């Protein structure tokens, strides 16, 4: 890889790598130590082989210039030429082998890092994802690990091979002629100073290029996602976005040109020194010859010069690269550090030793909230002791197996938060949440996930087929079971109407489906999962009357036989509830059945009159009131 394309940060990080980083990197390589040793040996071997030809050049010259018997001289020459032809071929093959083994090690280490990072992130608590930008997480997984690959397959071995080349070349040069070697070394400082300067500019330009590239990528990611494009279209901001993109894009091209030019500058510098130094060598040789200061014969001198100038050409390029070693090592350590930082993130919601495995078939589904307190800010940070600031305060209730508990109350009251505590998306700060009398913190997380089903407002579908999305609920479901579930969720007719039926792709996040369809698919997914406990967050977004009715019809049987905690927005759910909890500022301020709460004339009754009976009743029918949503509810 030409030096201009190496991954070079804008500047050497000020903070030294965290202690232990180096030891951890060595640990990562431990499983591949055999291969790493092989790479090192191959590098040494190639560096050594590289010296053979310059030495043979000397022998060739001597053979050509000396006056031995011609036949014998010619035979010598055959041998020399033969070895000269074979050596580069062998070196080339060894180089290929080295690159291959090196890449295997690099790719394996990368694979290990990516795997452990992904697995670690999968187990990070929700809190981590709500407070970290998605782009940031993705960038660590792809860019940082990718950067590490460049380090592993390129930097590390190139540093080693450069050192080996420089040292071995210098040793042989010294053996050939210490005077000429000193002469060569005299020009090295000038070369070093100049390449250091070029290197600095190169780093600076590289850093700015990477920044600009990151900006451009972030801009594309934000504006070309479905939500982003919706926003820019809805606000008529396309030309603004195009303009912004153009400016950044122009900056990037200019930087790229600069970067190429600076990289080219480095090569020119090496080239100049390549050409100039032999000239000096000839000058000194001439001086020694003409001033009669020669200890050996002129043939020996000519042969030495020929070998020497060839060796010189091996010196400058690796030397130039070694100048940046410090930067490269620092930036590699920084990259590893960023990955280790993520790997070290605490997973505060984990299984403890001896956590219980629930048998989904045996779970009765009793849910108990025991004087539960919760707040979003993390423990350990400065926290005010003011209890009014807690998101959930002293919530206490029981849902017996099969019962429906409806949570109602104003927006921001903590209803969603409360439901998150059951599957341990967050852990309570005080009190406990129990299933069948077992604290959820004592249940293995995976098995907890198996007994709870969630139908949320924001239905998330993968960009895969309808079938794959449904199977997420039960990977072993048969086709008949899929059909049954789809029918139960009132989505079957719609699925068979789709171009490829169950094999239709749902589009990015299910954008190809309407809100009601997505919800019904999500319901079918939970039907397949068949959990004992259901958490239901009813959509507030207005569905059309028909969809609303279909969703409602799908939900009613779903709740049957399962303990359900529902954030209720539909009157029919509220009316069907065994208990209604009215939540305000994280506290239960009223609890009871619909009739009881209505009779009390408190907060619930006010909510009911405001939301359900006020102006939203379309008409009356035999069964009761027909609401604007199409729901039919008994008249109270
Ligand atoms: P509801 O579902 O009743 O509308 P929520 O449970 O969503 O209420 O929110 C309760 C309170 O917690 C709100 O004040 C909200 O701003 C806050 N909140 C919700 N999610 C977070 C979060 N991830 N971090 C910090 N505060 C949050």
XYZ file of C-alpha atoms and ligand atoms in Angstrom:
663
model
C 0.000 0.000 0.000
C 1.506 3.387 -0.882
C 2.194 5.390 2.258
C -0.320 8.075 1.316
C -3.180 5.636 1.820
C -2.269 4.405 5.220
C -4.557 5.086 8.053
C -2.997 8.025 9.743
C -4.802 10.059 12.367
C -4.782 13.831 12.287
C -2.316 13.923 15.095
C -0.652 11.557 17.473
C -3.112 11.128 20.349
C -1.968 13.147 23.342
C -3.086 10.607 25.839
C -0.912 7.557 25.924
C -2.674 4.277 25.367
C -4.324 2.910 28.465
C -2.147 0.674 30.551
C -2.432 -2.933 29.570
C -3.434 -2.239 25.973
C -0.260 -3.765 24.637
C -0.625 -6.841 26.834
C -4.214 -7.270 25.616
C -3.149 -7.005 21.998
C -0.599 -9.749 22.619
C -3.374 -11.811 24.212
C -5.506 -11.447 21.092
C -2.674 -12.879 19.018
C -2.020 -15.759 21.382
C -4.089 -18.315 19.446
C -2.160 -17.466 16.286
C 1.365 -17.365 17.701
C 2.572 -20.174 15.426
C 1.506 -18.256 12.347
C 2.927 -14.983 13.654
C 6.294 -16.666 14.177
C 6.136 -18.037 10.650
C 5.485 -14.542 9.275
C 8.467 -13.170 11.227
C 10.727 -15.946 9.920
C 9.565 -15.367 6.359
C 10.254 -11.655 6.674
C 13.788 -12.316 7.958
C 14.393 -14.823 5.210
C 13.194 -12.430 2.489
C 15.328 -9.625 3.901
C 18.341 -11.944 3.867
C 17.651 -13.178 0.333
C 17.401 -9.574 -0.807
C 21.115 -9.199 -0.053
C 22.224 -12.041 -2.281
C 21.822 -10.290 -5.615
C 23.829 -7.153 -4.758
C 26.625 -9.421 -3.561
C 26.393 -11.464 -6.749
C 26.649 -8.257 -8.759
C 30.030 -7.772 -7.162
C 31.097 -11.294 -8.113
C 29.762 -10.821 -11.633
C 31.761 -7.625 -12.098
C 34.884 -9.239 -10.721
C 34.458 -12.181 -13.048
C 33.961 -9.904 -16.029
C 36.950 -7.743 -15.209
C 39.541 -10.309 -14.102
C 41.787 -12.135 -16.579
C 41.463 -15.830 -15.650
C 40.992 -18.603 -18.257
C 37.882 -17.620 -20.303
C 36.193 -21.033 -20.039
C 36.436 -21.023 -16.261
C 35.296 -17.420 -16.047
C 32.308 -18.189 -18.232
C 31.357 -21.169 -16.072
C 31.524 -18.961 -12.997
C 29.296 -16.484 -14.739
C 26.716 -19.186 -15.547
C 26.484 -20.009 -11.892
C 26.222 -16.404 -10.801
C 23.520 -15.623 -13.336
C 21.646 -18.806 -12.443
C 21.466 -17.849 -8.779
C 20.604 -14.268 -9.732
C 17.591 -15.547 -11.665
C 16.431 -18.032 -9.037
C 16.773 -15.757 -5.982
C 14.122 -13.174 -6.964
C 11.723 -15.966 -7.903
C 12.165 -17.645 -4.521
C 11.929 -14.273 -2.755
C 8.728 -13.475 -4.624
C 7.160 -16.799 -3.699
C 8.163 -16.425 -0.054
C 6.696 -12.903 -0.122
C 3.415 -14.291 -1.402
C 3.387 -16.923 1.319
C 4.125 -14.287 3.941
C 1.287 -12.054 2.713
C -1.060 -15.020 2.761
C -0.242 -16.127 6.312
C -0.209 -12.521 7.455
C -3.668 -11.939 6.017
C -5.015 -15.079 7.602
C -3.819 -13.905 10.998
C -5.159 -10.389 10.408
C -8.551 -11.586 9.229
C -8.893 -14.080 12.067
C -8.045 -11.496 14.684
C -10.528 -9.104 13.097
C -13.181 -11.772 13.024
C -12.578 -12.503 16.734
C -12.746 -8.821 17.603
C -15.909 -8.210 15.601
C -17.563 -11.276 17.096
C -16.799 -10.401 20.672
C -17.747 -6.763 20.134
C -21.080 -7.683 18.562
C -21.865 -10.246 21.247
C -20.967 -7.733 23.922
C -23.190 -5.078 22.357
C -26.099 -7.505 22.066
C -25.949 -7.860 25.831
C -25.623 -4.171 26.591
C -28.610 -2.714 28.406
C -31.164 -0.542 26.611
C -29.835 2.432 28.561
C -26.623 2.228 26.536
C -28.447 2.404 23.202
C -30.725 5.255 24.182
C -27.727 7.337 25.180
C -25.339 6.458 22.324
C -25.630 7.514 18.703
C -26.313 4.546 16.425
C -23.688 5.796 13.981
C -21.093 5.761 16.733
C -21.776 2.114 17.568
C -21.698 1.092 13.942
C -18.540 3.027 13.353
C -16.706 1.170 16.124
C -17.846 -2.136 14.731
C -16.937 -1.425 11.138
C -14.415 1.441 10.898
C -12.361 0.808 13.999
C -12.184 -2.915 13.523
C -11.445 -2.249 9.838
C -8.669 0.124 10.859
C -7.229 -2.539 13.074
C -7.115 -4.833 10.086
C -4.895 -2.371 8.237
C -2.652 -2.303 11.280
C -2.490 -6.065 11.542
C -1.965 -6.971 7.931
C 0.103 -3.993 6.959
C 1.701 -1.818 9.598
C 3.019 -4.477 11.953
C 4.683 -6.591 9.312
C 5.935 -3.614 7.314
C 7.607 -2.156 10.392
C 9.318 -5.450 11.079
C 10.386 -6.008 7.504
C 11.650 -2.407 7.179
C 13.794 -2.811 10.258
C 15.115 -6.125 9.002
C 15.887 -4.649 5.573
C 17.617 -1.537 6.895
C 19.771 -3.411 9.392
C 20.799 -6.236 7.091
C 21.572 -3.822 4.250
C 23.704 -1.617 6.475
C 25.637 -4.610 7.779
C 26.483 -5.823 4.293
C 27.330 -2.296 3.166
C 29.765 -2.010 6.060
C 31.389 -5.293 5.123
C 31.751 -4.164 1.511
C 33.243 -0.788 2.341
C 32.996 1.088 5.593
C 34.157 4.338 3.946
C 31.351 4.308 1.390
C 28.845 3.359 4.074
C 29.811 6.336 6.170
C 29.411 8.487 3.081
C 25.904 7.150 2.530
C 25.004 7.648 6.163
C 26.148 11.260 5.866
C 23.283 12.067 3.497
C 20.752 10.244 5.677
C 20.084 13.148 8.094
C 19.091 15.413 5.218
C 16.780 12.688 3.954
C 15.306 12.184 7.406
C 14.620 15.865 7.988
C 12.938 16.262 4.628
C 10.794 13.138 4.907
C 9.751 14.102 8.406
C 8.464 17.366 7.021
C 6.590 15.629 4.211
C 5.233 13.095 6.718
C 3.821 15.832 8.912
C 1.951 17.442 6.042
C 0.778 14.015 4.953
C -0.632 13.254 8.385
C -2.365 16.565 8.603
C -3.989 16.216 5.191
C -4.913 12.582 5.898
C -6.584 13.544 9.164
C -8.610 16.252 7.488
C -9.574 13.919 4.663
C -10.853 11.335 7.119
C -12.829 13.964 8.968
C -14.371 15.193 5.771
C -15.158 11.641 4.703
C -16.831 10.990 8.048
C -18.920 14.161 7.716
C -19.989 13.210 4.241
C -20.921 9.686 5.317
C -22.866 10.934 8.323
C -24.696 13.412 6.104
C -25.587 10.683 3.630
C -26.695 8.353 6.385
C -28.920 10.982 7.973
C -30.489 12.337 4.834
C -30.813 9.223 2.728
C -32.541 7.074 5.335
C -36.280 6.671 4.973
C -37.011 9.047 7.853
C -34.407 11.538 6.652
C -35.712 11.663 3.118
C -39.264 11.985 4.455
C -38.202 14.968 6.534
C -36.339 16.727 3.740
C -39.200 16.153 1.293
C -41.834 17.240 3.779
C -39.974 20.460 4.529
C -38.930 21.080 0.924
C -35.301 21.151 1.978
C -33.889 19.062 -0.846
C -31.941 21.869 -2.488
C -30.518 22.845 0.877
C -29.352 19.283 1.470
C -27.947 18.997 -2.058
C -26.068 22.230 -1.552
C -24.639 21.067 1.762
C -23.593 17.785 0.173
C -21.954 19.567 -2.759
C -19.861 21.768 -0.483
C -18.621 18.883 1.618
C -18.023 16.804 -1.468
C -15.939 19.572 -3.039
C -13.871 19.850 0.141
C -13.275 16.118 0.070
C -12.095 16.092 -3.561
C -9.688 18.956 -2.925
C -8.293 17.204 0.117
C -7.939 13.959 -1.790
C -5.938 15.725 -4.517
C -3.714 17.286 -1.895
C -3.246 13.938 -0.235
C -2.234 12.259 -3.462
C 0.199 15.063 -4.219
C 1.837 14.877 -0.805
C 2.114 11.095 -1.114
C 3.673 11.564 -4.515
C 6.037 14.115 -2.922
C 7.354 11.435 -0.631
C 8.078 9.130 -3.530
C 9.848 11.925 -5.397
C 11.987 12.556 -2.352
C 13.003 8.926 -2.167
C 13.652 8.993 -5.917
C 15.918 12.029 -5.655
C 18.015 10.421 -2.953
C 18.088 7.197 -4.945
C 19.699 9.015 -7.826
C 21.956 11.450 -6.001
C 23.748 9.121 -3.601
C 25.374 6.895 -6.251
C 26.821 10.066 -7.782
C 28.600 10.821 -4.523
C 29.788 7.251 -4.341
C 31.383 7.571 -7.798
C 33.004 10.817 -6.753
C 34.594 9.325 -3.651
C 35.630 6.218 -5.570
C 37.291 8.407 -8.185
C 39.042 10.355 -5.479
C 40.408 7.163 -3.944
C 41.477 5.854 -7.356
C 43.115 8.969 -8.754
C 44.760 10.061 -5.575
C 46.233 6.602 -5.202
C 44.664 5.930 -1.890
C 43.417 2.539 -2.960
C 44.288 -0.531 -0.969
C 42.756 -2.980 -3.434
C 42.881 -3.194 -7.209
C 40.576 -1.143 -9.491
C 38.554 -4.278 -10.476
C 37.704 -4.818 -6.846
C 36.681 -1.156 -6.534
C 34.404 -1.214 -9.582
C 32.779 -4.448 -8.382
C 32.273 -3.034 -4.891
C 30.723 0.163 -6.263
C 28.295 -1.803 -8.418
C 27.162 -3.897 -5.447
C 27.122 -0.907 -3.151
C 24.914 1.322 -5.263
C 22.428 -1.497 -5.643
C 22.333 -1.928 -1.886
C 21.788 1.797 -1.370
C 18.554 1.634 -3.292
C 17.231 -0.753 -0.649
C 17.835 1.715 2.116
C 15.823 4.863 1.636
C 12.285 3.648 1.215
C 12.197 1.555 4.422
C 13.970 4.320 6.283
C 11.350 6.848 5.227
C 8.608 4.552 6.360
C 10.261 3.869 9.699
C 10.212 7.591 10.397
C 6.481 7.363 10.912
C 6.675 4.313 13.104
C 5.885 6.274 16.211
C 2.738 7.721 14.672
C 1.626 4.400 13.305
C 2.116 2.582 16.568
C 0.341 5.312 18.494
C -2.593 5.365 16.127
C -2.843 1.578 16.156
C -2.880 1.556 19.927
C -5.539 4.258 19.864
C -7.678 2.131 17.566
C -7.332 -0.910 19.785
C -8.122 1.273 22.757
C -11.399 2.391 21.237
C -12.384 -1.223 20.721
C -11.269 -2.296 24.193
C -13.219 0.622 25.647
C -16.407 -0.837 24.210
C -15.497 -4.354 25.263
C -14.995 -3.078 28.794
C -18.369 -1.365 29.004
C -20.193 -2.727 31.937
C -23.266 -4.773 31.180
C -25.164 -3.772 34.270
C -28.107 -6.022 33.500
C -26.722 -9.551 33.530
C -27.472 -13.015 34.844
C -26.010 -13.723 38.228
C -24.585 -17.130 39.027
C -27.424 -19.433 39.883
C -30.058 -17.467 37.953
C -33.135 -19.614 37.390
C -34.195 -21.035 34.039
C -37.960 -20.764 33.659
C -39.872 -23.409 31.808
C -42.171 -21.407 29.532
C -44.783 -24.188 29.653
C -44.959 -24.126 33.443
C -45.099 -20.402 34.008
C -48.443 -19.395 35.472
C -47.878 -15.761 34.656
C -48.496 -13.963 37.936
C -46.935 -10.510 37.742
C -46.178 -8.563 40.880
C -44.723 -5.064 41.241
C -43.488 -4.696 44.798
C -43.097 -1.072 45.898
C -41.082 -0.326 42.743
C -38.919 2.775 42.433
C -36.964 3.678 39.331
C -35.149 6.615 37.763
C -33.304 6.928 34.486
C -30.067 8.547 35.627
C -27.428 6.026 36.458
C -26.569 5.091 39.983
C -23.197 6.399 41.021
C -23.714 9.774 39.430
C -24.651 12.750 41.546
C -28.333 12.093 42.271
C -30.750 14.302 44.007
C -32.518 12.560 46.843
C -35.754 14.339 46.011
C -38.229 11.485 45.605
C -40.484 13.592 43.430
C -37.869 13.342 40.682
C -38.102 9.552 40.407
C -39.701 8.380 37.165
C -41.498 5.572 38.989
C -42.310 5.918 42.675
C -43.711 3.224 44.950
C -45.708 1.345 42.331
C -47.358 -1.702 43.837
C -49.793 -4.020 42.108
C -50.443 -7.663 41.239
C -51.800 -9.141 38.037
C -52.995 -12.681 38.648
C -52.502 -15.269 35.889
C -54.635 -14.382 32.888
C -55.674 -10.972 34.190
C -55.577 -7.758 32.210
C -54.131 -4.678 33.872
C -54.666 -1.430 31.980
C -52.287 1.453 32.540
C -53.801 4.833 31.789
C -52.719 8.363 32.496
C -51.256 11.431 30.820
C -48.314 11.260 28.471
C -44.984 11.138 30.324
C -46.610 9.556 33.398
C -44.213 6.588 33.245
C -46.446 3.912 31.700
C -43.901 2.785 29.124
C -41.125 2.873 31.683
C -43.157 0.662 33.991
C -43.581 -1.974 31.288
C -39.817 -1.892 30.574
C -39.080 -3.046 34.110
C -40.771 -6.410 33.595
C -38.468 -7.792 30.849
C -35.502 -6.075 32.580
C -34.879 -3.553 29.829
C -34.033 -1.536 32.929
C -33.603 -2.744 36.484
C -35.579 -1.300 39.369
C -33.684 0.863 41.845
C -35.761 -0.164 44.820
C -38.414 -2.813 45.399
C -38.835 -5.727 43.037
C -40.707 -7.037 40.040
C -41.711 -10.680 40.293
C -43.060 -13.370 37.992
C -44.728 -16.269 39.814
C -43.131 -14.986 43.020
C -39.575 -15.004 41.571
C -37.683 -11.726 41.340
C -37.000 -11.099 37.626
C -33.369 -10.428 38.539
C -33.108 -14.069 39.607
C -34.382 -15.382 36.274
C -32.014 -16.049 33.404
C -32.421 -13.198 30.920
C -32.976 -15.401 27.876
C -35.632 -17.397 29.633
C -37.257 -14.195 30.881
C -37.402 -13.046 27.275
C -39.128 -16.279 26.321
C -42.052 -15.894 28.699
C -42.793 -12.247 27.896
C -44.224 -11.032 24.594
C -44.297 -7.366 23.634
C -46.462 -5.588 21.122
C -45.209 -2.039 21.028
C -46.369 1.118 19.290
C -43.300 1.277 17.142
C -43.500 -2.012 15.307
C -40.058 -3.068 14.211
C -39.807 -5.371 11.229
C -36.585 -6.558 9.628
C -36.142 -5.906 5.937
C -36.806 -9.533 5.127
C -39.786 -11.573 3.989
C -43.072 -11.716 5.879
C -42.248 -15.331 6.688
C -38.835 -14.505 8.181
C -40.336 -11.715 10.251
C -43.012 -14.025 11.616
C -40.515 -16.788 12.341
C -38.664 -14.401 14.632
C -41.386 -15.312 17.116
C -40.709 -19.024 16.748
C -37.896 -20.170 14.473
C -39.292 -23.714 14.414
C -42.846 -22.766 13.401
C -44.274 -24.861 10.579
C -45.964 -23.269 7.574
C -49.349 -24.329 8.985
C -48.562 -22.567 12.247
C -47.587 -19.430 10.347
C -50.902 -19.476 8.528
C -52.796 -20.048 11.797
C -50.997 -17.160 13.484
C -51.574 -14.878 10.509
C -55.256 -15.764 10.565
C -55.478 -15.161 14.311
C -53.885 -11.745 13.800
C -56.296 -10.917 10.947
C -53.440 -10.384 8.532
C -53.698 -13.625 6.537
C -55.991 -12.240 3.823
C -53.718 -9.276 3.350
C -50.597 -11.476 3.148
C -52.017 -13.697 0.415
C -52.979 -10.589 -1.542
C -49.350 -9.438 -1.537
C -47.292 -10.087 -4.699
C -45.295 -12.975 -3.226
C -47.544 -13.919 -0.307
C -45.502 -14.997 2.700
C -42.335 -14.444 0.676
C -42.979 -10.734 0.114
C -40.243 -8.520 1.438
C -41.548 -5.925 3.884
C -39.100 -3.159 2.926
C -36.772 -1.180 5.143
C -38.238 -1.366 8.653
C -41.491 -2.450 7.108
C -42.042 0.849 5.322
C -43.811 -0.977 2.552
C -46.644 -1.855 4.926
C -49.284 0.318 6.505
C -49.264 0.992 10.244
C -52.166 -1.377 10.859
C -50.598 -4.149 8.796
C -47.335 -3.868 10.637
C -49.128 -4.051 13.944
C -51.031 -7.126 12.919
C -47.811 -8.779 11.740
C -46.297 -7.950 15.103
C -49.312 -9.519 16.779
C -48.961 -12.657 14.646
C -45.316 -12.807 15.667
C -46.313 -12.812 19.336
C -49.050 -15.396 18.662
C -46.303 -17.691 17.363
C -44.143 -16.994 20.352
C -47.045 -17.825 22.647
C -45.765 -16.166 25.835
C -47.570 -16.400 29.192
C -47.178 -12.700 29.805
C -48.012 -9.984 27.334
C -47.004 -6.359 27.339
C -49.130 -4.303 25.061
C -48.519 -0.695 24.150
C -51.551 0.359 22.159
C -50.906 2.750 19.332
C -51.958 6.318 19.789
C -51.319 7.049 16.152
C -54.616 7.179 14.376
C -55.325 4.110 12.288
C -58.250 4.260 9.908
C -61.497 2.807 11.184
C -61.117 -0.444 9.299
C -57.512 -1.100 10.379
C -58.336 -0.113 13.935
C -61.090 -2.673 14.052
C -58.878 -5.403 12.561
C -56.125 -4.691 15.088
C -58.654 -4.728 17.895
C -60.095 -8.007 16.703
C -56.607 -9.481 16.580
C -55.717 -8.281 20.045
C -58.728 -9.568 21.936
C -57.980 -13.274 21.394
C -54.262 -12.633 21.893
C -54.868 -11.420 25.428
C -56.990 -14.403 26.281
C -55.272 -16.777 28.709
C -52.262 -14.501 29.147
C -51.447 -12.053 31.874
C -51.483 -8.725 30.104
C -50.117 -5.366 31.139
C -51.505 -2.927 28.597
C -50.805 0.732 28.094
C -54.377 1.286 27.090
C -55.633 3.847 24.647
C -58.693 1.981 23.404
C -61.845 2.069 25.391
C -62.520 -1.587 24.715
C -59.233 -2.579 26.358
C -59.950 -0.371 29.333
C -63.429 -1.807 29.695
C -62.106 -5.353 29.486
C -59.442 -4.732 32.152
C -59.644 -6.472 35.511
C -57.808 -3.556 37.044
C -57.188 -0.073 35.752
C -54.190 1.754 37.173
C -54.220 5.505 36.699
C -50.631 6.676 36.671
C -49.491 10.255 37.131
C -45.855 11.336 37.559
C -44.875 7.736 38.147
C -47.347 7.179 40.998
C -50.560 5.176 40.960
C -53.132 7.702 41.995
C -56.251 5.663 41.286
C -56.919 1.955 40.859
C -60.060 -0.135 40.324
C -62.503 -1.221 37.630
C -63.977 1.126 35.076
C -67.256 1.410 36.942
C -65.589 2.030 40.307
C -63.272 4.680 38.971
C -66.003 6.389 37.024
C -68.161 6.501 40.135
C -65.316 8.061 42.100
C -65.338 11.043 39.757
C -61.542 11.578 39.992
C -58.709 11.727 37.469
C -59.818 8.620 35.566
C -63.335 9.831 35.207
C -62.052 13.154 33.854
C -59.834 11.298 31.345
C -62.715 9.120 30.266
C -65.021 12.019 29.674
C -62.345 13.942 27.840
C -61.136 11.143 25.586
C -63.913 8.702 25.040
C -67.351 10.041 25.631
C -66.755 13.570 24.551
C -67.702 14.206 20.952
C -66.044 11.037 19.748
C -69.157 8.938 19.829
C -70.376 8.686 16.271
C -73.667 6.979 16.759
C -75.566 4.488 18.866
C -76.370 0.922 17.883
C -78.022 -2.067 19.516
C -74.819 -3.078 21.326
C -73.939 0.366 22.627
C -72.003 3.346 21.386
C -70.106 3.385 18.106
C -66.978 5.502 18.512
C -65.260 7.525 15.801
C -62.611 4.801 15.755
C -65.210 2.228 14.794
C -65.116 0.564 18.212
C -68.430 -0.472 19.653
C -68.617 -0.147 23.416
C -71.479 -0.814 25.779
C -73.223 2.280 26.952
C -72.537 2.989 30.577
P -45.527 7.421 29.202
O -45.326 6.079 28.593
O -46.491 7.396 30.315
O -45.858 8.474 28.200
P -42.699 7.288 29.716
O -42.543 6.088 30.559
O -42.356 7.184 28.284
O -44.177 7.864 29.906
O -41.798 8.457 30.331
C -41.803 8.775 31.698
C -40.771 9.858 31.953
O -39.467 9.345 31.791
C -40.894 11.045 31.009
O -40.690 12.207 31.776
C -39.765 10.845 30.032
O -39.279 12.086 29.607
C -38.744 10.121 30.865
N -37.945 9.219 30.015
C -38.412 8.278 29.170
N -37.409 7.593 28.591
C -36.253 8.107 29.065
C -34.865 7.829 28.868
N -34.443 6.868 28.054
N -33.962 8.566 29.555
C -34.360 9.536 30.393
N -35.646 9.841 30.634
C -36.598 9.152 29.988
